[in-house]
Short mmCIF file of C-alpha atoms and ligand atoms in Angstrom, two decimals:
data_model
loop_
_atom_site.label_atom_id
_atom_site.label_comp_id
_atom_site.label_asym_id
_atom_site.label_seq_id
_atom_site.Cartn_x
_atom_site.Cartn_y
_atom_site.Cartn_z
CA UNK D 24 103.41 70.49 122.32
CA UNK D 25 99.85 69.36 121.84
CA UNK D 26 97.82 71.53 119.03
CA UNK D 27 95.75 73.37 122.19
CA UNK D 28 98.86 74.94 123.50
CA UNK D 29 98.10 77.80 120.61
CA UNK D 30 94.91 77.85 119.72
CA UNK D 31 93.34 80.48 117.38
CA UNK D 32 91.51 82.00 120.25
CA UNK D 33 94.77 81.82 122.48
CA UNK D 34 96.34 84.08 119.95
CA UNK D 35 93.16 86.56 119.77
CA UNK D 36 90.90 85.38 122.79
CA UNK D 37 90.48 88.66 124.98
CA UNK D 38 92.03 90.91 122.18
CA UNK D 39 89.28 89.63 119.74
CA UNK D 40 86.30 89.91 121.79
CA UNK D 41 87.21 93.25 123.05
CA UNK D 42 87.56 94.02 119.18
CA UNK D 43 83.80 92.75 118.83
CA UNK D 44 82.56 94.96 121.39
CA UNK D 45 83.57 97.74 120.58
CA UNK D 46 81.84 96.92 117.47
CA UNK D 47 78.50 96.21 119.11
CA UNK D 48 79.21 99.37 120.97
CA UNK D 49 79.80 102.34 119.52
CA UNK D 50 80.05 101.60 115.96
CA UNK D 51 76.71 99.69 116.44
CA UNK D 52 74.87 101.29 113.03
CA UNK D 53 77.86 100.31 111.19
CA UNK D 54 77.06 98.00 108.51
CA UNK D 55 79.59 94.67 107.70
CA UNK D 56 78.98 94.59 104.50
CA UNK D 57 78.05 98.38 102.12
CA UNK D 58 75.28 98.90 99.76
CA UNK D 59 77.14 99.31 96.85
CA UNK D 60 79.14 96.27 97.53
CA UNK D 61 75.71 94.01 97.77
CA UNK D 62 74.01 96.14 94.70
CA UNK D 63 74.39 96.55 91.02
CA UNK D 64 72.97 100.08 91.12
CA UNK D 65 75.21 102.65 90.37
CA UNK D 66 74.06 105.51 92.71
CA UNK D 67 75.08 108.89 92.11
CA UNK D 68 73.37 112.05 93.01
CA UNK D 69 71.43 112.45 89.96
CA UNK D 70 70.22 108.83 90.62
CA UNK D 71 68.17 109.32 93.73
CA UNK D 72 64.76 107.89 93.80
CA UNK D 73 62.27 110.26 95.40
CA UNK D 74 58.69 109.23 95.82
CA UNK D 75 55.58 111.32 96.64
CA UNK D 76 54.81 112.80 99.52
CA UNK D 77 51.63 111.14 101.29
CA UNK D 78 51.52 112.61 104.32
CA UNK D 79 49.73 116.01 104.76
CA UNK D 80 51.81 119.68 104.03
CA UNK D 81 51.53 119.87 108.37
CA UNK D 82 53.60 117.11 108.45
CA UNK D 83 57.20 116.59 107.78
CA UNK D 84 58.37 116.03 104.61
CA UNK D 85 59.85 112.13 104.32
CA UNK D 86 63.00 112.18 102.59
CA UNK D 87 64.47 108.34 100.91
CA UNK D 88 68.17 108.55 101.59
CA UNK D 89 70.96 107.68 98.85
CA UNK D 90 73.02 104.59 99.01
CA UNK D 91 75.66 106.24 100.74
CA UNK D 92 74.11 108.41 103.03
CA UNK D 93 72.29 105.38 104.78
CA UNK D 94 73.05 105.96 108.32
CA UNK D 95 76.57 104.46 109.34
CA UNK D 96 79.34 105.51 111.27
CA UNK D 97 81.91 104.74 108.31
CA UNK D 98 84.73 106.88 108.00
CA UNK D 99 84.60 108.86 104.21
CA UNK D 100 88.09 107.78 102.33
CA UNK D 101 89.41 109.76 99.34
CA UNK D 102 91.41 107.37 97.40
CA UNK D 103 94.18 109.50 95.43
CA UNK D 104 95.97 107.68 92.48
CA UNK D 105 93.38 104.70 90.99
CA UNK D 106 96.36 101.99 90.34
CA UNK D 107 96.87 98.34 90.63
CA UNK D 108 96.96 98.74 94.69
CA UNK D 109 93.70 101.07 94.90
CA UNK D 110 91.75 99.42 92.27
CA UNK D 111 93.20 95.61 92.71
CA UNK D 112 93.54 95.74 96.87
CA UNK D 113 91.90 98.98 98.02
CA UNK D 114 88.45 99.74 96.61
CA UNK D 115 87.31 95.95 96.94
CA UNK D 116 88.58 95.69 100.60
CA UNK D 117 85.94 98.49 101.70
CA UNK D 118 83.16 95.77 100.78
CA UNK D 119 85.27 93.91 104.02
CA UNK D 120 85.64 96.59 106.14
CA UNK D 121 83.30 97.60 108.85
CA UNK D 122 84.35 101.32 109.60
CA UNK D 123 85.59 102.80 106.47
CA UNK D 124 83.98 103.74 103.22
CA UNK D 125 84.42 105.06 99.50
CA UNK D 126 83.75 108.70 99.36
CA UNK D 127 85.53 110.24 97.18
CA UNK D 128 87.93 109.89 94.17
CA UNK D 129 91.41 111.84 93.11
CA UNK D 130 92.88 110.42 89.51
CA UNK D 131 94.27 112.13 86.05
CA UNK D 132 91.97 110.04 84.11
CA UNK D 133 88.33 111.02 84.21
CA UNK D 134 86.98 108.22 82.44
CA UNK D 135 88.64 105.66 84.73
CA UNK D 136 87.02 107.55 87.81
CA UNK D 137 83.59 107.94 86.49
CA UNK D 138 83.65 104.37 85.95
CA UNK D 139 85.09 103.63 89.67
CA UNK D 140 82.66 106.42 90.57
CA UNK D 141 79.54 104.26 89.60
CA UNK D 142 81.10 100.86 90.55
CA UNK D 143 81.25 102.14 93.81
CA UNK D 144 78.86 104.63 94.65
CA UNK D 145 80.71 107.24 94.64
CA UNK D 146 79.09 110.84 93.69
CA UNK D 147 80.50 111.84 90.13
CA UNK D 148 80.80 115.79 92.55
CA UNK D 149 83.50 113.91 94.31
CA UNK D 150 86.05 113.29 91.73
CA UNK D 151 88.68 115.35 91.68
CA UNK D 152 92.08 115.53 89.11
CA UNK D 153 95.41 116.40 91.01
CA UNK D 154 94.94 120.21 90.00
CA UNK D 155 91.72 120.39 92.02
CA UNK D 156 92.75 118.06 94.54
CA UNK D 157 93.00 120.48 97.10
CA UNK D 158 89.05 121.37 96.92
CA UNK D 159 88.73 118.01 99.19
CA UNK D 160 88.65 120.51 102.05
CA UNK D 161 85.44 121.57 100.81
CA UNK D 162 83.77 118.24 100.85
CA UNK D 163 82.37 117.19 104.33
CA UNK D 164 82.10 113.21 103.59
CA UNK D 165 85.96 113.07 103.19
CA UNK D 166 87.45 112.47 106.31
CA UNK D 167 90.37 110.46 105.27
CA UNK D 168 93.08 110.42 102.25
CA UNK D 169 94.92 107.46 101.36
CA UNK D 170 97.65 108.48 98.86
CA UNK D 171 98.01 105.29 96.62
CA UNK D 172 100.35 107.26 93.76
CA UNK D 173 104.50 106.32 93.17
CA UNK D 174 106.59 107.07 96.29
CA UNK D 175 108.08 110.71 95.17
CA UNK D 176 104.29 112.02 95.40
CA UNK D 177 103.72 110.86 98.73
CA UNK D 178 105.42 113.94 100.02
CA UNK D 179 103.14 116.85 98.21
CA UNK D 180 99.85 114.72 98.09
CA UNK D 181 99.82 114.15 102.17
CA UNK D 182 101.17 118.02 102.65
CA UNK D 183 98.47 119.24 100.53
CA UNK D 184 95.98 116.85 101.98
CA UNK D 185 96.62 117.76 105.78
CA UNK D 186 96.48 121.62 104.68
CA UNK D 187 92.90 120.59 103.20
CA UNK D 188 92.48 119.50 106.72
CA UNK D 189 91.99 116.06 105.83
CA UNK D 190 93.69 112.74 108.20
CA UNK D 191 96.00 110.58 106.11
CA UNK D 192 96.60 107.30 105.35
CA UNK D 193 99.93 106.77 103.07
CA UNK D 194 101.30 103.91 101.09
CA UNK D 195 104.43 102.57 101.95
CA UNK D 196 107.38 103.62 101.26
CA UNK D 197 106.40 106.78 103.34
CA UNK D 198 108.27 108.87 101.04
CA UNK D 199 112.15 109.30 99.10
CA UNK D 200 113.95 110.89 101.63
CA UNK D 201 113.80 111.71 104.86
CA UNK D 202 113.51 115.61 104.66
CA UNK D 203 110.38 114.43 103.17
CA UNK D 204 109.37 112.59 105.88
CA UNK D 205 110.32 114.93 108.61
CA UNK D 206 107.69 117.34 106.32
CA UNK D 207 104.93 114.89 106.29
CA UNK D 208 104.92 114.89 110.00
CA UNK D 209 105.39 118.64 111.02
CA UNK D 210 102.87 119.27 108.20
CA UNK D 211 100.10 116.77 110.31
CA UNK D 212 100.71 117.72 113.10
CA UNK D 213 100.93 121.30 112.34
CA UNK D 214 97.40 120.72 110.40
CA UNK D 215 96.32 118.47 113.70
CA UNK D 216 95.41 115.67 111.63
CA UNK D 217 96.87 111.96 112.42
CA UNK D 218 98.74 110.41 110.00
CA UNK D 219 99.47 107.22 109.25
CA UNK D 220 101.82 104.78 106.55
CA UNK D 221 100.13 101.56 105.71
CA UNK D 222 102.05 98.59 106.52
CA UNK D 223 99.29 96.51 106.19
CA UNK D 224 101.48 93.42 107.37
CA UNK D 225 101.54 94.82 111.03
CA UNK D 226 98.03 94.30 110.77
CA UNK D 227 97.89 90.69 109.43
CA UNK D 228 96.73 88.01 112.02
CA UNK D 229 99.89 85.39 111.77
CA UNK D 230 102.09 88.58 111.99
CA UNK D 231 100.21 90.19 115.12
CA UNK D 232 100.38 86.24 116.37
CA UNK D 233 103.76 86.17 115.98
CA UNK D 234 104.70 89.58 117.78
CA UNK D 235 102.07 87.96 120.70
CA UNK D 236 103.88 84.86 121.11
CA UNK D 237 107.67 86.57 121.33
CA UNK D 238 106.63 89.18 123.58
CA UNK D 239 104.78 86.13 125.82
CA UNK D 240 108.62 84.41 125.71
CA UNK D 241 107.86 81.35 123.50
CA UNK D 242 111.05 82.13 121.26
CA UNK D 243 112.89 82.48 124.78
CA UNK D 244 115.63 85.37 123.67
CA UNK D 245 115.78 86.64 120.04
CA UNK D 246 118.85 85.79 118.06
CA UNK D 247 118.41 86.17 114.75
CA UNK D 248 116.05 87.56 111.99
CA UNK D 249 116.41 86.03 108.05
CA UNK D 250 113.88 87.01 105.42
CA UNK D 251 113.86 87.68 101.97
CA UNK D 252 111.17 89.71 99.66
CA UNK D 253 111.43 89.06 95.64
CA UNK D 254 109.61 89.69 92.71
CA UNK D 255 110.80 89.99 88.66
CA UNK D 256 110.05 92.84 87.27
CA UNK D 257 108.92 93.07 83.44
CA UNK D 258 108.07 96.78 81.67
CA UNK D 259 111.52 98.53 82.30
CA UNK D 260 109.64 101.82 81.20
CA UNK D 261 107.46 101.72 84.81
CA UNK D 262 107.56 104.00 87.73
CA UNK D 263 109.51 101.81 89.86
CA UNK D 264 112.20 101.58 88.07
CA UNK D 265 112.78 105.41 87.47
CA UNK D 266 114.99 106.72 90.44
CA UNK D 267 113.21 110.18 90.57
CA UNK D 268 109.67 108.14 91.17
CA UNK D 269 110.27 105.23 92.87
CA UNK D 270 113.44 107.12 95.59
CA UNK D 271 115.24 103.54 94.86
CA UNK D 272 114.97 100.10 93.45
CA UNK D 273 113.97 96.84 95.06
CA UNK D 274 115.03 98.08 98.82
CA UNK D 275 112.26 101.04 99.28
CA UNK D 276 109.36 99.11 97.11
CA UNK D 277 109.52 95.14 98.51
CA UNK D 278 112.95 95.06 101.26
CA UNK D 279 111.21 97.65 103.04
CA UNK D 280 108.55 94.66 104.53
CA UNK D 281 111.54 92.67 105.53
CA UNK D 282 113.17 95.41 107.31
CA UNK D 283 109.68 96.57 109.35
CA UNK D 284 109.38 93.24 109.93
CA UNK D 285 112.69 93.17 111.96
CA UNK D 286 111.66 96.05 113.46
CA UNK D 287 107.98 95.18 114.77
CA UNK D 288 108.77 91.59 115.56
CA UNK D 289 111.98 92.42 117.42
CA UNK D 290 110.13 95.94 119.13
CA UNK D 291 114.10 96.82 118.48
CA UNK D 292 115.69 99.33 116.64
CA UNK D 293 119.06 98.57 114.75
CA UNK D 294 122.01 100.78 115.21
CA UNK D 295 124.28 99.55 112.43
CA UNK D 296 123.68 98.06 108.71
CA UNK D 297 125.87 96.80 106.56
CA UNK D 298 124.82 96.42 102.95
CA UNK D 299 125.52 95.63 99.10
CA UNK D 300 123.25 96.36 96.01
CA UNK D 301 123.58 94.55 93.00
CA UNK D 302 123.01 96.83 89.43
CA UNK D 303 123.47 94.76 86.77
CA UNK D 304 125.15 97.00 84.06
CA UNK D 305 123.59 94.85 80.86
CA UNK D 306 120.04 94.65 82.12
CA UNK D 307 118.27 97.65 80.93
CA UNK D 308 115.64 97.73 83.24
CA UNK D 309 118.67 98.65 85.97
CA UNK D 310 119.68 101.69 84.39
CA UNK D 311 118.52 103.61 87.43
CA UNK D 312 117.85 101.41 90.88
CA UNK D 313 119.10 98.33 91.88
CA UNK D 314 118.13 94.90 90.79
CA UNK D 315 119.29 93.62 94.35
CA UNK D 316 120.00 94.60 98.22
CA UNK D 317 121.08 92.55 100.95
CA UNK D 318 121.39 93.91 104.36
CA UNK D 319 122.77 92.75 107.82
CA UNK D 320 121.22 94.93 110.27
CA UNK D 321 122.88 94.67 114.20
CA UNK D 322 120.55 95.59 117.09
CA UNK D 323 121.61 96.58 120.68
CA UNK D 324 120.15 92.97 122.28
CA UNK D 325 122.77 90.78 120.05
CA UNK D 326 119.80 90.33 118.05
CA UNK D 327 120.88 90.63 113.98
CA UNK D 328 119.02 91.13 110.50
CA UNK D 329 119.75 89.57 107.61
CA UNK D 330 117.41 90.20 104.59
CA UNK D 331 117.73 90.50 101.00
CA UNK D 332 115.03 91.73 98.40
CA UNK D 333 115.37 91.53 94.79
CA UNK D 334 113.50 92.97 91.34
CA UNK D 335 115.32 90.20 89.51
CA UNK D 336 114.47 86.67 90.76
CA UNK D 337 110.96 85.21 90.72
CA UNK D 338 108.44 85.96 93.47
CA UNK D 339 109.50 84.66 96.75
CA UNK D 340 108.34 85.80 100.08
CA UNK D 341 109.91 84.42 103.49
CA UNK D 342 110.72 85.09 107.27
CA UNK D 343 112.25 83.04 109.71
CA UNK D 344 112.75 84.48 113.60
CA UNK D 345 114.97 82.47 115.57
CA UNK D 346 115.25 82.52 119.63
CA UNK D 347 117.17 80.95 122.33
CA UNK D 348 113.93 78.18 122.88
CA UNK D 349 112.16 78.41 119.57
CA UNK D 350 112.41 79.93 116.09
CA UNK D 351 109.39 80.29 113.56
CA UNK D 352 108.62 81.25 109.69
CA UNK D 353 106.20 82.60 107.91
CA UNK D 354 106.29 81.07 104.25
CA UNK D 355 104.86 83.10 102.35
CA UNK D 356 104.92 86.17 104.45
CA UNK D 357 104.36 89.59 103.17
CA UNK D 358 101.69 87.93 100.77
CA UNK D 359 98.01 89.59 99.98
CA UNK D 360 96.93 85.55 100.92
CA UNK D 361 97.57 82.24 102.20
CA UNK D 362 100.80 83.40 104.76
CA UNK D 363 101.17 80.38 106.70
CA UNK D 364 103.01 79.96 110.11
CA UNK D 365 105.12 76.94 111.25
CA UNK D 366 106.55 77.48 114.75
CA UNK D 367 109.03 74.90 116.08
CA UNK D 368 110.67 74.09 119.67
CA UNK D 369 112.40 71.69 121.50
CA UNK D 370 110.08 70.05 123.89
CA UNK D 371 110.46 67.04 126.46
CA UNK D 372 113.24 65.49 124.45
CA UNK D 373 111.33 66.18 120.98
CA UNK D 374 111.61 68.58 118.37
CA UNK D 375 107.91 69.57 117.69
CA UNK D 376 106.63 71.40 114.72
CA UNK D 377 102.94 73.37 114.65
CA UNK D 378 101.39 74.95 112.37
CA UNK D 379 98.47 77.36 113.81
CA UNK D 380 95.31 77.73 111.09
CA UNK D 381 94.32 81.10 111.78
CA UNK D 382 91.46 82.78 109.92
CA UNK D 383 92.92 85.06 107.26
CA UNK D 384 91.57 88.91 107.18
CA UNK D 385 91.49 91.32 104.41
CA UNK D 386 94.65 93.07 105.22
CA UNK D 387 93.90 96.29 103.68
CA UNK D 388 90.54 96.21 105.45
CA UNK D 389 92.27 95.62 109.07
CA UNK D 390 94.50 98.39 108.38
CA UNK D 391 91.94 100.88 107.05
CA UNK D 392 89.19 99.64 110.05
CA UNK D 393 92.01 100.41 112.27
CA UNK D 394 92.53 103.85 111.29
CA UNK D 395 89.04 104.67 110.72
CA UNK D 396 88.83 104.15 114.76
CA UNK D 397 91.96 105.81 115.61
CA UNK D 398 89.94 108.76 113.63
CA UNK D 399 86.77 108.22 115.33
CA UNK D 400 88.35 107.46 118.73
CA UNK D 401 91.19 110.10 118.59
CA UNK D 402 94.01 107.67 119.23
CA UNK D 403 97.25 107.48 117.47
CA UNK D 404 97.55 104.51 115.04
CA UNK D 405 99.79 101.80 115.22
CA UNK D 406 102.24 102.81 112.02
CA UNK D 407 102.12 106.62 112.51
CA UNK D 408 104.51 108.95 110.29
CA UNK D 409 107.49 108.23 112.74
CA UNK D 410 107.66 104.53 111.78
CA UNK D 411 107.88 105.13 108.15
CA UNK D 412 110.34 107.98 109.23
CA UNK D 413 112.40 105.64 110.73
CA UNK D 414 112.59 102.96 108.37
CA UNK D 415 113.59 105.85 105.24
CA UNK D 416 116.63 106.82 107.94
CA UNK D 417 117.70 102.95 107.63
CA UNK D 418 117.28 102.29 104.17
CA UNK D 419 119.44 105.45 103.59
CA UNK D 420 121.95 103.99 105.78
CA UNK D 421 121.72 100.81 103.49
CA UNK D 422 122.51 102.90 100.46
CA UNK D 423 125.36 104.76 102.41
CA UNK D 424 127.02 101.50 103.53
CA UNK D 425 126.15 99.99 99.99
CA UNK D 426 127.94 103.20 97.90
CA UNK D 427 130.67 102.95 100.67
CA UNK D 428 131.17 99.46 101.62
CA UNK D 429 131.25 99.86 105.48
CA UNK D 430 129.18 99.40 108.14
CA UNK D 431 126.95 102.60 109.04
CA UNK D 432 125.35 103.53 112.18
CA UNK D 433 121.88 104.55 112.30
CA UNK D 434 120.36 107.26 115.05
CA UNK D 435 117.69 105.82 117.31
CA UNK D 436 114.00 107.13 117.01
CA UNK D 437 113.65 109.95 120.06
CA UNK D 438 110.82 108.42 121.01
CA UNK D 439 108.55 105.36 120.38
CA UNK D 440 107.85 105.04 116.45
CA UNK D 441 104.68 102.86 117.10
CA UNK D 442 101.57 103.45 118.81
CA UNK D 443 98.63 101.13 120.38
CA UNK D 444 98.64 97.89 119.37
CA UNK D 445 95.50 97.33 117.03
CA UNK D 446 93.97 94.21 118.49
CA UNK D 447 93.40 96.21 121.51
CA UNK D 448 92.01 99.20 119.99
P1 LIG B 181 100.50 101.94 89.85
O1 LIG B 181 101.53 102.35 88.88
O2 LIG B 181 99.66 100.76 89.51
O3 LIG B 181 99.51 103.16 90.16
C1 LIG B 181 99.98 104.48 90.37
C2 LIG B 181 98.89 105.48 90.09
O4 LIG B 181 99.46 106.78 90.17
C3 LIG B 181 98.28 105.33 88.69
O5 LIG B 181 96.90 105.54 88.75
C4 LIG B 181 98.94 106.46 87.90
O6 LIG B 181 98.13 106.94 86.86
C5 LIG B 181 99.11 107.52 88.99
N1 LIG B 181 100.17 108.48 88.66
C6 LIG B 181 100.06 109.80 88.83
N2 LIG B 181 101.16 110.43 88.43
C7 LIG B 181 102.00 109.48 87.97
C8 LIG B 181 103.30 109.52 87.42
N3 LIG B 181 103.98 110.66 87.28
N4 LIG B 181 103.86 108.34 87.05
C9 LIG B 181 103.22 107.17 87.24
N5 LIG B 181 101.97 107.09 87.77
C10 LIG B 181 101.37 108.23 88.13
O7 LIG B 181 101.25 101.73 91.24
P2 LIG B 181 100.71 100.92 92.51
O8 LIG B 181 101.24 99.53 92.45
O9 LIG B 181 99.25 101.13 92.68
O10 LIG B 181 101.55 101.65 93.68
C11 LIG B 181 101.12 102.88 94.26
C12 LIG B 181 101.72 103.01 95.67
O11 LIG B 181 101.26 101.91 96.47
C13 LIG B 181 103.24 102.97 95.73
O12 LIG B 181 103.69 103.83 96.73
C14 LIG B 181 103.56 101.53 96.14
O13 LIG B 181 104.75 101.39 96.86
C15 LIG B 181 102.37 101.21 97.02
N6 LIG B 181 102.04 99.77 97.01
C16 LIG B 181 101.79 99.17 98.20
C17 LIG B 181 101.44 97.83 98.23
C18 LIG B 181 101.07 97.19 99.53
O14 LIG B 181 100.93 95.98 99.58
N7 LIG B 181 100.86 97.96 100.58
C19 LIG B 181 101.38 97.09 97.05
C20 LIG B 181 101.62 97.75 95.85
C21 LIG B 181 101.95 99.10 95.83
#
């Protein structure tokens, strides 16, 4: 297979420059790159330069704008819980993105936000503690709330956000349970605001590149799936480790990726898994959620799972998705950076290796961009509610078939858990 049979623009030719236009379209007064991401000032409202007036009193009055009310079409974010993930990911991705923007700021810690607040431009009026939270509804900018707080708040920040009136993008794992889940979604739609769970890898250019190339037949049919997601965790007094915060161990927080990934590469839906977790009883840090999960999950093709994720061995982050005619990896996948591909077939007598250089993207940017249109556009987003919905049903299944030890069936989605792919949005 020569190196033109997949070239960059093969995997995101049309889908690319349709992507383009509609930037040169539409969105044309959006700006690539912000103010306050170019700028050391630290514009807030009491900031704002005025000069004077030169014109005569008959005239009307010229007005200089603030930083962030220079005219663009970005969507207004509230970012609600100012973390590792908002402040190490989130904040510096909307210097990347082209649609989306910094409005607004919801954390128990003042301080922290005033100083986020100025870093980014954001009016010291738009910070807001989780007690006045809810007075988001009353600010205009915010169109958008990304809950970025510890899985068990996922469920009462995005109800009271959509009441607010607000659209909302929330962190993976949607939420603990899937009562919660089923809330999240009656409560958007109820509220008729779109909501949707950021799995920022189904927005990542060797992932979309992969789901491109086995829906165009290169892998001939799927077989098998085999992926793993580890890190080692250190403080045993955090969040994640705390059942009532975290809903579960390793399996909600870093097996969930390897279990979408089934999912979204596969476009199946598994109706059995069979599972074990591993608690070790003299590791402190275990005292609550496992240190381990592995999972073989069976889907109606013949195609099968088989992933494990642990909070216990170093940092390792693979997939591998085998077919009849091809199989390919990502090593790392699920990584911030540097995934790389390397797809392999058999091919006039030879087997042939390639590895495609694609460019990488901010992921958290893509993601965000993408639901800043689905916003502006009125489309549903790729990763809506229903997809996180139906990824809590299966890792409860896991848990069931772990405490058990037998297989358990899982019930189909009633209808399609994904919407429009976002390459051609
Ligand atoms: P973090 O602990 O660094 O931040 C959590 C924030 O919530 C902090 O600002 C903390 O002060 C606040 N908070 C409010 N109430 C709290 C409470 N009762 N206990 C603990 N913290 C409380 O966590 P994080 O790594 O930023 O994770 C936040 C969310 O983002 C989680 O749902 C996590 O699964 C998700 N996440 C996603 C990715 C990704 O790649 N998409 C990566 C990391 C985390």
């Amino acid at each position: 297979m020569s190196d033109n049979e997949f070239p960059v623009t093969k995997f995101f030719g049309t889908d690319r420059r349709g992507f383009l236009r509609a930037a040169t379209g539409a969105m044309a007064a959006a700006v690539a790159v912000p103010a306050f991401a170019q700028s050391s000032v630290k514009p807030n409202e009491q900031d704002d330069v005025q000069l004077s007036q030169i014109h005569a009193s008959t005239e009307e009055p010229e007005k200089i704008p603030g930083p962030m009310e220079a005219e663009d079409q970005r969507t207004g974010y509230a970012i609600v819980g100012l973390g590792r993930l908002a402040l190490g990911q989130i904040l510096p991705a909307m210097g990347k993105s082209k649609y989306s923007k910094p409005v607004a700021l919801v954390s128990g810690d003042r301080e922290k936000a005033m100083k986020i607040a100025a870093q980014y431009g954001i009016k010291q009026s738009a910070i807001y503690n989780y007690s006045t939270y809810d007075q988001i509804a009353q600010n205009p900018e915010v169109k958008v709330i990304y809950i970025v707080l510890p899985n068990s708040m996922h469920a009462e920040f995005v109800l009271r956000g959509a009441k607010a009136g607000k659209h909302i993008l929330c962190e993976k794992p949607m939420a603990t349970s899937v009562k919660e889940c089923e809330r999240m979604i009656a409560a958007c739609n109820a509220a008729n605001v779109k909501l949707m769970i950021a799995y920022r890898s189904q927005y990542e250019p060797y992932d979309m590149a992969m789901v491109k190339m086995i829906r165009e037949g290169k892998f001939g049919k799927l077989k098998q799936f085999i992926s793993t997601n580890s890190q080692n965790q250190g403080d045993p007094t955090q969040w994640r480790l705390k059942k009532s915060l975290a809903g579960g161990g390793c399996m909600p927080d870093v097996g969930v990726y390897c279990l979408n990934a089934a999912r979204f590469l596969s476009d199946e839906e598994p109706y059995e898994v069979f599972a074990t977790t591993v608690q070790p009883k003299d590791d402190p840090r275990f005292a609550e959620v496992e240190a381990s999960c592995q999972v073989i999950a069976k889907f109606p093709s013949g195609f099968t799972a088989v992933f494990n994720s642990a909070y216990d061995a170093h940092k390792s982050q693979f997939l591998r998705v085998e077919g009849t005619e091809a199989y390919a990896e990502l090593n790392p996948a699920f990584a911030y950076h540097g995934i790389k591909m390397k797809f392999t077939k058999f091919d006039q007598g030879m087997e042939i290796a390639h590895e495609p250089a694609l460019e990488e993207k901010d992921q958290f940017a893509a993601e965000m961009d993408h639901f800043s249109l689905c916003v502006q556009k009125d489309l549903k987003p790729h990763t809506p509610g229903e997809e996180g919905l139906q990824d809590q049903r299966i890792t409860d299944a896991i848990y069931e078939s772990a405490r058990s030890g037998k297989p358990v069936k899982v019930s189909a989605p009633s209808t399609a858990t994904r919407g429009p792919n976002p390459a051609e949005i």
